[in-house]
Short mmCIF file of C-alpha atoms (C1' of nucleotides) in Angstrom, two decimals:
data_model
loop_
_atom_site.label_atom_id
_atom_site.label_comp_id
_atom_site.label_asym_id
_atom_site.label_seq_id
_atom_site.Cartn_x
_atom_site.Cartn_y
_atom_site.Cartn_z
CA MET A 78 -18.04 -14.35 -22.22
CA ARG A 79 -15.79 -12.53 -19.91
CA ARG A 80 -13.34 -14.34 -18.55
CA ILE A 81 -10.56 -12.62 -16.27
CA ALA A 82 -7.54 -14.14 -14.68
CA HIS A 83 -6.05 -13.35 -11.51
CA LEU A 84 -2.27 -14.56 -11.34
CA ASP A 85 -0.11 -14.52 -8.38
CA MET A 86 3.25 -15.61 -7.69
CA ASP A 87 3.72 -18.41 -5.12
CA ALA A 88 5.96 -17.08 -2.18
CA PHE A 89 7.97 -14.65 -4.69
CA PHE A 90 10.73 -12.99 -2.57
CA ALA A 91 11.60 -16.29 -1.16
CA SER A 92 11.53 -18.16 -4.40
CA VAL A 93 13.76 -15.74 -5.80
CA GLU A 94 16.54 -16.51 -3.11
CA LEU A 95 15.82 -19.67 -3.66
CA LEU A 96 16.72 -19.52 -7.05
CA ARG A 97 20.56 -18.47 -6.14
CA TYR A 98 20.93 -20.62 -2.77
CA PRO A 99 19.03 -24.15 -4.30
CA GLN A 100 20.35 -25.97 -1.46
CA LEU A 101 17.83 -24.34 1.05
CA LYS A 102 14.73 -25.93 -1.65
CA GLY A 103 12.65 -27.55 0.85
CA LEU A 104 13.80 -26.06 3.89
CA PRO A 105 11.60 -23.01 5.98
CA VAL A 106 13.04 -19.97 4.90
CA VAL A 107 11.83 -16.41 5.74
CA ILE A 108 12.49 -13.00 4.68
CA GLY A 109 12.52 -10.24 6.27
CA GLY A 110 14.76 -7.96 8.47
CA SER A 111 16.61 -5.15 7.28
CA ARG A 112 19.66 -5.82 5.17
CA ARG A 113 22.52 -4.12 7.30
CA SER A 114 20.85 -6.88 9.93
CA VAL A 115 22.78 -9.89 7.81
CA ASP A 116 25.72 -10.29 7.97
CA GLN A 117 26.35 -10.26 4.02
CA ARG A 118 29.96 -11.37 4.31
CA LEU A 119 28.24 -15.05 5.22
CA LEU A 120 26.77 -14.60 1.85
CA THR A 121 29.61 -14.89 -0.56
CA PRO A 122 30.70 -17.62 -2.72
CA PRO A 123 33.00 -19.65 -1.07
CA GLU A 124 36.81 -19.80 -2.62
CA GLY A 125 36.16 -21.80 -6.23
CA GLY A 126 32.79 -22.22 -5.65
CA THR A 127 29.25 -20.28 -6.35
CA LEU A 128 26.66 -19.42 -3.78
CA ALA A 129 25.09 -22.91 -4.32
CA ASP A 130 27.88 -24.14 -2.73
CA LEU A 131 27.33 -22.92 0.31
CA PRO A 132 27.08 -24.39 3.47
CA LEU A 133 23.59 -24.68 5.74
CA SER A 134 25.71 -23.49 8.60
CA ALA A 135 26.53 -19.88 6.69
CA PHE A 136 23.27 -18.93 6.32
CA PRO A 137 21.42 -16.92 9.47
CA VAL A 138 18.59 -18.20 11.32
CA LEU A 139 15.61 -16.48 12.91
CA ARG A 140 16.99 -18.05 16.21
CA ASP A 141 19.95 -15.46 15.97
CA TYR A 142 17.67 -12.25 14.93
CA ALA A 143 17.54 -9.11 17.56
CA GLY A 144 15.76 -6.49 15.84
CA ARG A 145 12.87 -4.85 14.47
CA GLY A 146 10.51 -6.15 11.34
CA VAL A 147 7.94 -8.21 9.93
CA ALA A 148 8.43 -11.09 7.39
CA THR A 149 7.94 -10.39 4.00
CA THR A 150 7.04 -13.78 2.55
CA ALA A 151 7.65 -17.31 4.30
CA THR A 152 8.28 -20.70 2.03
CA TYR A 153 5.83 -23.11 2.36
CA ALA A 154 7.88 -25.30 4.24
CA ALA A 155 8.09 -22.35 6.85
CA ARG A 156 4.30 -21.60 6.57
CA GLN A 157 3.77 -24.92 8.12
CA PHE A 158 5.37 -23.92 11.35
CA GLY A 159 2.56 -21.29 11.12
CA VAL A 160 5.11 -18.53 9.66
CA GLY A 161 3.45 -15.60 7.49
CA SER A 162 3.92 -12.84 6.00
CA ALA A 163 3.09 -9.16 7.79
CA MET A 164 4.25 -11.61 10.91
CA GLY A 165 6.66 -10.18 13.25
CA LEU A 166 10.43 -11.41 13.41
CA MET A 167 10.22 -12.04 16.67
CA LYS A 168 7.12 -14.19 17.27
CA ALA A 169 7.82 -16.00 13.65
CA ALA A 170 11.27 -17.02 15.61
CA LYS A 171 9.33 -18.44 18.18
CA LEU A 172 7.46 -20.75 15.80
CA CYS A 173 10.21 -21.57 14.00
CA PRO A 174 13.76 -20.32 15.26
CA GLN A 175 15.33 -22.76 12.86
CA ALA A 176 14.27 -21.23 9.59
CA ILE A 177 16.59 -19.63 7.60
CA LEU A 178 16.37 -15.95 7.24
CA LEU A 179 17.13 -13.52 4.69
CA PRO A 180 16.67 -9.88 3.57
CA ALA A 181 14.72 -8.79 1.24
CA ASP A 182 16.83 -8.22 -2.27
CA PHE A 183 14.20 -5.76 -3.95
CA ASP A 184 16.25 -5.11 -7.02
CA ARG A 185 16.21 -8.81 -7.70
CA VAL A 186 12.58 -8.98 -7.02
CA LYS A 187 12.02 -6.24 -9.32
CA HIS A 188 14.30 -7.69 -12.01
CA TYR A 189 11.95 -11.04 -11.87
CA SER A 190 8.97 -9.34 -11.40
CA ARG A 191 9.82 -7.62 -14.70
CA SER A 192 10.46 -11.23 -16.59
CA PHE A 193 7.04 -12.68 -15.60
CA LYS A 194 5.14 -9.99 -16.91
CA ALA A 195 7.16 -9.97 -19.71
CA VAL A 196 5.81 -12.95 -20.39
CA ILE A 197 2.08 -12.74 -19.89
CA THR A 198 2.05 -9.26 -21.62
CA GLU A 199 3.43 -11.61 -24.88
CA ILE A 200 0.76 -14.08 -24.64
CA ALA A 201 -2.09 -11.86 -23.40
CA PRO A 202 -1.73 -8.34 -23.42
CA VAL A 203 -4.31 -6.74 -21.56
CA MET A 204 -2.66 -6.92 -18.14
CA GLN A 205 -3.59 -5.02 -14.88
CA ASP A 206 -0.09 -4.28 -12.23
CA ARG A 207 -1.25 -5.21 -8.50
CA GLY A 208 2.48 -5.03 -7.00
CA VAL A 209 5.59 -6.61 -7.54
CA ASP A 210 3.81 -10.41 -7.70
CA GLU A 211 0.39 -9.95 -8.61
CA VAL A 212 -1.51 -8.97 -11.96
CA TYR A 213 -5.23 -9.41 -13.25
CA ILE A 214 -5.51 -10.28 -16.64
CA ASP A 215 -8.60 -9.98 -19.38
CA PHE A 216 -8.47 -13.48 -20.80
CA THR A 217 -11.64 -12.58 -22.93
CA ASP A 218 -10.66 -11.56 -26.41
CA VAL A 219 -7.31 -13.68 -26.51
CA PRO A 220 -7.39 -16.70 -28.70
CA GLY A 221 -7.98 -19.37 -26.79
CA GLY A 222 -8.52 -17.03 -23.79
CA GLN A 223 -11.86 -19.30 -23.38
CA ARG A 224 -10.79 -23.16 -24.00
CA GLU A 225 -12.12 -24.97 -21.10
CA GLY A 226 -12.96 -21.56 -19.02
CA GLY A 227 -9.40 -19.96 -19.23
CA ARG A 228 -7.68 -23.62 -18.29
CA VAL A 229 -5.64 -23.66 -21.25
CA LEU A 230 -4.22 -20.13 -21.55
CA ALA A 231 -3.38 -20.57 -17.57
CA ARG A 232 -1.50 -23.59 -18.31
CA LEU A 233 0.89 -21.66 -21.31
CA ILE A 234 1.26 -18.64 -18.94
CA GLN A 235 2.63 -20.62 -16.10
CA ARG A 236 4.74 -22.78 -18.51
CA GLY A 237 5.68 -19.43 -19.89
CA ILE A 238 6.86 -18.40 -16.80
CA PHE A 239 8.81 -20.90 -15.37
CA ASP A 240 10.71 -21.93 -18.66
CA ALA A 241 11.55 -17.73 -18.35
CA THR A 242 11.93 -17.54 -14.80
CA GLY A 243 12.16 -21.29 -12.95
CA LEU A 244 9.34 -19.60 -10.51
CA THR A 245 6.10 -20.50 -10.20
CA CYS A 246 2.52 -19.37 -9.59
CA SER A 247 -1.37 -19.72 -8.74
CA ILE A 248 -4.22 -18.65 -11.48
CA GLY A 249 -8.03 -18.10 -10.79
CA ILE A 250 -9.94 -17.57 -13.56
CA ALA A 251 -13.43 -16.03 -13.19
CA PRO A 252 -15.87 -13.74 -15.14
CA ASN A 253 -14.86 -10.79 -13.12
CA LYS A 254 -11.59 -9.28 -11.13
CA LEU A 255 -13.42 -9.99 -7.39
CA LEU A 256 -13.98 -13.36 -8.22
CA ALA A 257 -11.05 -14.30 -9.98
CA LYS A 258 -8.59 -12.49 -7.06
CA MET A 259 -10.73 -15.29 -4.37
CA ALA A 260 -10.06 -17.87 -7.14
CA SER A 261 -6.45 -17.85 -7.63
CA GLU A 262 -6.21 -18.86 -3.86
CA PHE A 263 -8.18 -22.01 -4.06
CA ASP A 264 -4.85 -24.09 -5.30
CA LYS A 265 -1.27 -22.98 -3.76
CA PRO A 266 0.90 -23.37 -4.97
CA ASN A 267 1.11 -24.02 -8.78
CA GLY A 268 -2.58 -24.25 -9.24
CA ILE A 269 -5.46 -23.47 -11.73
CA SER A 270 -8.66 -22.98 -10.51
CA VAL A 271 -11.70 -21.86 -12.71
CA VAL A 272 -15.15 -20.45 -11.54
CA TYR A 273 -18.16 -19.73 -13.11
CA GLU A 274 -21.15 -17.79 -12.29
CA ASP A 275 -22.91 -20.81 -11.22
CA ASP A 276 -20.55 -21.72 -8.91
CA LEU A 277 -21.43 -18.76 -6.33
CA GLN A 278 -23.35 -20.83 -4.17
CA THR A 279 -21.17 -23.46 -3.91
CA ARG A 280 -17.95 -22.09 -3.78
CA ILE A 281 -17.94 -18.66 -2.97
CA TRP A 282 -20.46 -18.25 -0.35
CA PRO A 283 -19.05 -20.82 2.25
CA LEU A 284 -15.45 -18.41 1.97
CA ALA A 285 -15.12 -16.17 4.95
CA ALA A 286 -16.09 -12.56 4.38
CA ARG A 287 -12.97 -11.64 4.98
CA LYS A 288 -11.83 -12.97 1.69
CA VAL A 289 -13.23 -10.63 -0.11
CA ASN A 290 -11.23 -7.67 -1.34
CA GLY A 291 -11.63 -4.62 0.63
CA ILE A 292 -12.86 -6.45 3.52
CA GLY A 293 -10.32 -6.04 6.16
CA PRO A 294 -10.09 -6.37 9.89
CA LYS A 295 -12.09 -3.65 10.88
CA ALA A 296 -15.43 -3.93 8.83
CA ASP A 297 -14.80 -7.92 9.47
CA ALA A 298 -15.05 -7.38 12.89
CA LYS A 299 -18.14 -4.87 12.26
CA LEU A 300 -19.97 -7.89 10.01
CA GLU A 301 -19.26 -10.50 13.01
CA ARG A 302 -21.07 -8.31 15.52
CA HIS A 303 -23.65 -8.60 13.47
CA GLY A 304 -23.24 -12.38 12.85
CA ILE A 305 -22.22 -12.41 9.24
CA ARG A 306 -18.79 -14.40 9.10
CA THR A 307 -19.55 -15.57 5.34
CA ILE A 308 -19.97 -14.27 1.79
CA GLY A 309 -23.33 -16.55 1.93
CA ASP A 310 -23.99 -14.53 5.21
CA LEU A 311 -23.72 -10.96 3.75
CA ALA A 312 -25.54 -12.15 0.53
CA GLN A 313 -28.99 -12.83 2.88
CA ARG A 314 -29.14 -9.70 4.20
CA ASP A 315 -30.99 -7.18 2.11
CA ARG A 316 -29.02 -4.37 0.29
CA ASP A 317 -31.19 -1.47 2.59
CA TRP A 318 -30.12 -3.08 5.78
CA LEU A 319 -26.88 -3.14 4.32
CA ILE A 320 -26.76 0.60 3.60
CA ALA A 321 -28.08 1.25 6.64
CA THR A 322 -25.36 -0.45 8.33
CA PHE A 323 -22.66 0.25 6.24
CA GLY A 324 -23.71 3.58 4.54
CA LYS A 325 -24.39 4.41 1.02
CA SER A 326 -21.26 3.02 -0.73
CA THR A 327 -19.73 0.19 1.21
CA GLY A 328 -23.19 -1.30 2.05
CA ALA A 329 -24.64 -1.35 -1.65
CA TRP A 330 -20.68 -2.61 -2.34
CA MET A 331 -21.29 -5.26 -0.11
CA HIS A 332 -24.06 -6.33 -1.53
CA GLU A 333 -22.73 -6.64 -4.92
CA VAL A 334 -19.90 -8.17 -3.68
CA ALA A 335 -21.95 -10.86 -1.95
CA TRP A 336 -23.60 -11.61 -5.12
CA GLY A 337 -20.28 -12.13 -7.46
CA ARG A 338 -20.89 -8.82 -9.13
CA ASP A 339 -17.95 -7.03 -10.56
CA ASP A 340 -17.84 -4.69 -13.29
CA ARG A 341 -14.22 -3.47 -13.22
CA PRO A 342 -12.31 -3.45 -16.17
CA VAL A 343 -8.62 -4.56 -16.35
CA VAL A 344 -6.74 -1.46 -16.31
CA THR A 345 -3.46 -1.58 -18.32
CA GLU A 346 -2.25 1.68 -17.39
CA SER A 347 -2.47 4.40 -14.44
CA GLU A 348 -0.70 7.50 -13.22
CA PRO A 349 1.29 7.24 -9.83
CA VAL A 350 -0.47 9.52 -7.46
CA SER A 351 2.41 9.91 -4.77
CA MET A 352 5.79 8.81 -4.06
CA SER A 353 7.28 8.35 -0.48
CA ARG A 354 9.82 7.17 1.44
CA GLU A 355 10.11 5.80 5.18
CA THR A 356 11.99 4.07 7.74
CA THR A 357 11.85 2.35 11.03
CA PHE A 358 14.41 3.37 12.99
CA ASP A 359 16.31 0.53 14.86
CA ARG A 360 15.46 2.01 18.45
CA ASP A 361 13.21 5.08 18.89
CA LEU A 362 14.05 8.32 18.90
CA HIS A 363 13.14 11.38 20.64
CA ALA A 364 13.09 14.78 18.66
CA VAL A 365 15.32 16.53 21.31
CA ARG A 366 17.76 13.78 22.38
CA ASP A 367 18.41 12.22 19.03
CA ARG A 368 18.34 15.26 16.96
CA ALA A 369 21.09 15.10 14.68
CA GLU A 370 20.30 11.37 13.82
CA LEU A 371 16.90 12.64 12.87
CA GLY A 372 18.05 15.26 11.14
CA ARG A 373 20.09 13.09 8.99
CA ILE A 374 17.70 10.65 8.55
CA PHE A 375 15.33 13.16 7.31
CA THR A 376 17.50 14.84 4.72
CA ALA A 377 17.97 11.23 3.25
CA LEU A 378 14.38 10.51 2.97
CA CYS A 379 14.06 14.09 1.56
CA GLU A 380 16.99 13.43 -1.19
CA LYS A 381 15.35 9.63 -2.12
CA VAL A 382 12.12 10.85 -2.63
CA ALA A 383 13.72 13.00 -4.91
CA ALA A 384 15.74 11.19 -6.63
CA ASP A 385 12.64 8.67 -7.07
CA LEU A 386 11.09 11.63 -8.70
CA GLN A 387 13.78 12.33 -10.80
CA ARG A 388 14.51 9.12 -11.94
CA LYS A 389 10.67 8.17 -12.63
CA GLY A 390 10.30 11.81 -14.37
CA TYR A 391 7.67 13.45 -12.06
CA ARG A 392 7.22 16.12 -10.31
CA GLY A 393 4.85 16.90 -7.11
CA LYS A 394 2.60 19.88 -5.40
CA THR A 395 1.83 18.35 -2.05
CA ILE A 396 4.87 17.55 -0.26
CA GLY A 397 4.10 15.53 3.38
CA ILE A 398 5.74 13.93 6.51
CA LYS A 399 4.41 10.85 8.54
CA LEU A 400 5.36 9.50 11.89
CA ARG A 401 4.60 6.99 14.10
CA TYR A 402 4.95 7.21 17.79
CA ASP A 403 6.49 4.90 19.98
CA ASP A 404 2.61 3.90 20.87
CA PHE A 405 1.96 3.50 17.20
CA ARG A 406 -0.27 6.28 16.75
CA ILE A 407 0.46 7.78 13.60
CA ALA A 408 0.41 11.73 12.41
CA THR A 409 0.63 13.55 9.23
CA ARG A 410 0.98 17.14 7.95
CA ASP A 411 1.27 17.94 4.34
CA GLN A 412 1.70 21.17 2.51
CA THR A 413 0.43 22.15 -0.71
CA ILE A 414 3.07 24.41 -2.66
CA PRO A 415 2.66 26.21 -5.93
CA LEU A 416 4.04 24.65 -8.72
CA PRO A 417 5.49 21.29 -8.73
CA THR A 418 8.94 20.37 -7.72
CA ASP A 419 11.33 17.05 -7.82
CA ASP A 420 14.27 19.38 -5.92
CA ALA A 421 15.41 17.51 -2.45
CA ALA A 422 16.23 20.64 -1.12
CA THR A 423 12.97 22.39 -1.66
CA ILE A 424 10.88 19.13 -0.34
CA ARG A 425 13.48 19.34 2.94
CA ARG A 426 12.19 22.84 3.37
CA ILE A 427 8.82 22.22 3.00
CA ALA A 428 8.55 19.16 5.20
CA GLY A 429 10.64 20.83 7.66
CA GLN A 430 7.59 23.07 7.96
CA CYS A 431 5.23 20.22 8.23
CA LEU A 432 7.50 19.07 10.97
CA LYS A 433 7.25 22.06 13.19
CA ARG A 434 3.17 21.54 13.26
CA VAL A 435 3.39 18.45 14.87
CA PRO A 436 3.76 17.55 18.17
CA LEU A 437 7.59 16.13 19.17
CA GLU A 438 7.47 15.45 23.13
CA GLN A 439 6.96 11.53 22.47
CA ARG A 440 9.49 9.21 21.09
CA LEU A 441 9.59 8.34 17.27
CA ARG A 442 9.42 4.89 15.83
CA LEU A 443 9.17 5.83 12.10
CA LEU A 444 9.48 9.51 9.64
CA GLY A 445 8.14 9.44 6.42
CA VAL A 446 8.50 11.97 3.17
CA ARG A 447 6.03 12.02 0.96
CA VAL A 448 5.34 14.01 -2.14
CA GLY A 449 1.93 13.72 -3.90
CA THR A 450 -0.09 15.64 -6.60
CA LEU A 451 2.00 14.37 -8.97
CA VAL A 452 2.17 15.33 -12.60
CA ARG A 453 4.72 14.06 -15.35
CA ALA A 454 7.77 16.60 -15.44
CA ASP A 455 7.79 16.81 -18.97
CA ALA A 456 4.02 17.91 -18.78
CA ALA A 457 5.55 20.25 -15.50
CA GLY A 458 7.79 22.69 -17.70
CA SER A 459 11.06 23.72 -17.16
CA ASP A 460 10.76 27.37 -15.66
CA GLY A 461 8.98 28.42 -13.16
CA VAL A 462 9.49 24.74 -10.87
CA LEU A 463 10.54 25.35 -7.44
CA ASP A 464 13.73 24.55 -6.89
CA GLY A 465 16.97 25.15 -4.11
CA ASN A 466 17.91 28.34 -5.43
CA SER A 467 14.33 29.57 -6.63
CA ALA A 468 12.89 33.37 -6.34
CA PHE A 469 10.32 31.73 -5.02
CA ALA A 470 11.70 31.39 -1.96
CA PRO A 471 8.81 32.14 0.73
CA VAL A 472 6.44 30.02 0.18
CA PRO A 473 2.68 31.24 0.84
CA ALA A 474 1.00 29.23 3.22
CA ALA A 475 -1.69 27.14 1.73
CA ARG A 476 -5.60 28.29 2.07
CA GLY A 477 -6.78 25.59 4.27
CA ALA A 478 -3.28 25.50 6.80
CA ILE A 479 -4.22 29.35 7.72
CA LYS A 480 -6.37 28.75 10.55
CA LYS A 481 -4.07 25.40 11.38
CA VAL A 482 -1.14 27.71 11.45
CA VAL A 483 -2.50 29.93 13.69
CA ASP A 484 -3.46 27.33 16.98
CA LEU A 485 0.31 25.92 16.64
CA PRO A 486 0.05 22.77 19.11
CA THR A 487 3.14 23.11 21.39
CA THR A 488 6.26 21.34 19.94
CA VAL A 489 9.55 21.74 20.57
CA PRO A 490 11.07 23.68 18.31
CA LEU A 491 13.86 21.56 15.64
CA PHE A 492 13.75 21.00 11.62
"C1'" DT B 207 10.61 -10.19 22.59
"C1'" DC B 208 4.99 -7.43 19.36
"C1'" DT B 209 3.95 -4.77 14.39
"C1'" DG B 210 8.02 -2.82 6.68
"C1'" DG B 211 7.42 -0.18 3.32
"C1'" DG B 212 4.98 1.05 -0.32
"C1'" DG B 213 1.20 2.49 -2.01
"C1'" DT B 214 -4.31 3.56 -3.37
"C1'" DC B 215 -9.00 5.16 -2.06
"C1'" DC B 216 -12.54 7.32 0.81
"C1'" DT B 217 -14.46 10.82 4.24
"C1'" DA B 218 -15.23 15.02 6.56
"C1'" DG B 219 -14.40 19.62 7.58
"C1'" DG B 220 -13.21 24.34 6.46
"C1'" DA B 221 -11.90 27.94 3.19
"C1'" DC B 222 -13.41 30.11 -0.64
"C1'" DC B 223 -15.75 31.20 -4.66
"C1'" DC B 224 -19.52 32.02 -7.91
"C1'" DT C 300 -29.14 42.07 8.72
"C1'" DC C 301 -29.51 37.43 7.78
"C1'" DT C 302 -29.41 33.68 4.55
"C1'" DG C 303 -28.47 30.25 0.26
"C1'" DG C 304 -26.39 26.29 -2.40
"C1'" DG C 305 -22.84 24.10 -5.41
"C1'" DG C 306 -18.03 23.58 -6.63
"C1'" DT C 307 -13.16 22.77 -6.14
"C1'" DC C 308 -9.09 23.10 -3.05
"C1'" DC C 309 -7.08 21.83 0.69
"C1'" DT C 310 -5.71 19.12 5.11
"C1'" DA C 311 -5.45 14.84 8.34
"C1'" DG C 312 -7.09 10.52 9.52
"C1'" DG C 313 -8.24 6.02 8.79
"C1'" DA C 314 -9.48 1.32 6.05
"C1'" DC C 315 -7.36 -1.41 3.06
"C1'" DC C 316 -3.97 -4.15 -0.34
"C1'" DC C 317 0.18 -6.29 -1.58
#
DNA sequence: TCTGGGGTCCTAGGACCC
DNA sequence: TCTGGGGTCCTAGGACCC
């Protein structure tokens, strides 16, 4: 019998911080905001002590935060106040002003991410990455993977992760990824839930349609308009009606999902499609008035993407920019060059051309740079690859872009 | 007191080729 | 002179996820 597990680390970013600040255990802690917004001097070990000796008064609290950003994670103590991830910090401060606010430490998080995944693959090698704090695991052919529907193996993995890292996780085991993902939410934190095919009507159908991985706010609102609130409601509609209402692909998918069907395999390896860097400014910037600052940020983003590509050994052909205006509208532009690159100057030059094709009258909140259509650097070949000194200097306009270049919008000529 | 940063996948239209 | 499809690439936007 197919047994698939979904494992979710509990309040991962916050739990990783609690490991070095054990005095915060049981307190509301929110991770978020920018590193530069927190006075790091406060968070250095006191004379003759360690970080664990820092008094609570040394920690910044949400009440004092003034700036942009959202919560990445909140401890369960903070969630009791209604604070959740992706919530604006200003709103979180209203709900729980006394919560301790720490910036995310991505290097630490990545270290612990590697550690817990290493524990898993030692025990069950067929594991699919779903970001820093989540994985799918195929229990089917693991010795002992069928015992108690997978519960025995799940316990073994939980214990192994705790022994290696001091962190807890929640695991759901089911016949497929769809159900396993929902099951892992049943008993949090530090729980295990086992779901069988026969549990569909009793345990899955009562859930809100929004709980399905892939039904987001838009689809949920549309479902609601048709009187569909739960997965059970969805299952009652016939397939043809769903297809007529949501389109061939989405409608058919919704029908399968409502009946608990999902045959996607657990995929252990995949190649990246794109790499990007983006930043939200501390204040909205204007292309004219803040030109110098924007230029510096833009160059830095290009350099970071280039460094990411080089470090990971990829080059890309499609260079693009993204910006978010002060009213939150998003614009993207991209251009494909003949040969893949990982060179900062080339990326900066092409991205600069993209920037010239987008309206820049309105103030900007965010700027991003993206490189897509990636190939491995070792497969790209070293001769002829575009770089800053390349003889291929002028890049011909890509085919699909020609028409659009002609009717340029009126933009402030800047970059 | 609104709303991060890193991704994936899908759709849809136009260009271009056969 | 007018009229085809099929397939692929490119671009822009959007939904969604962690």
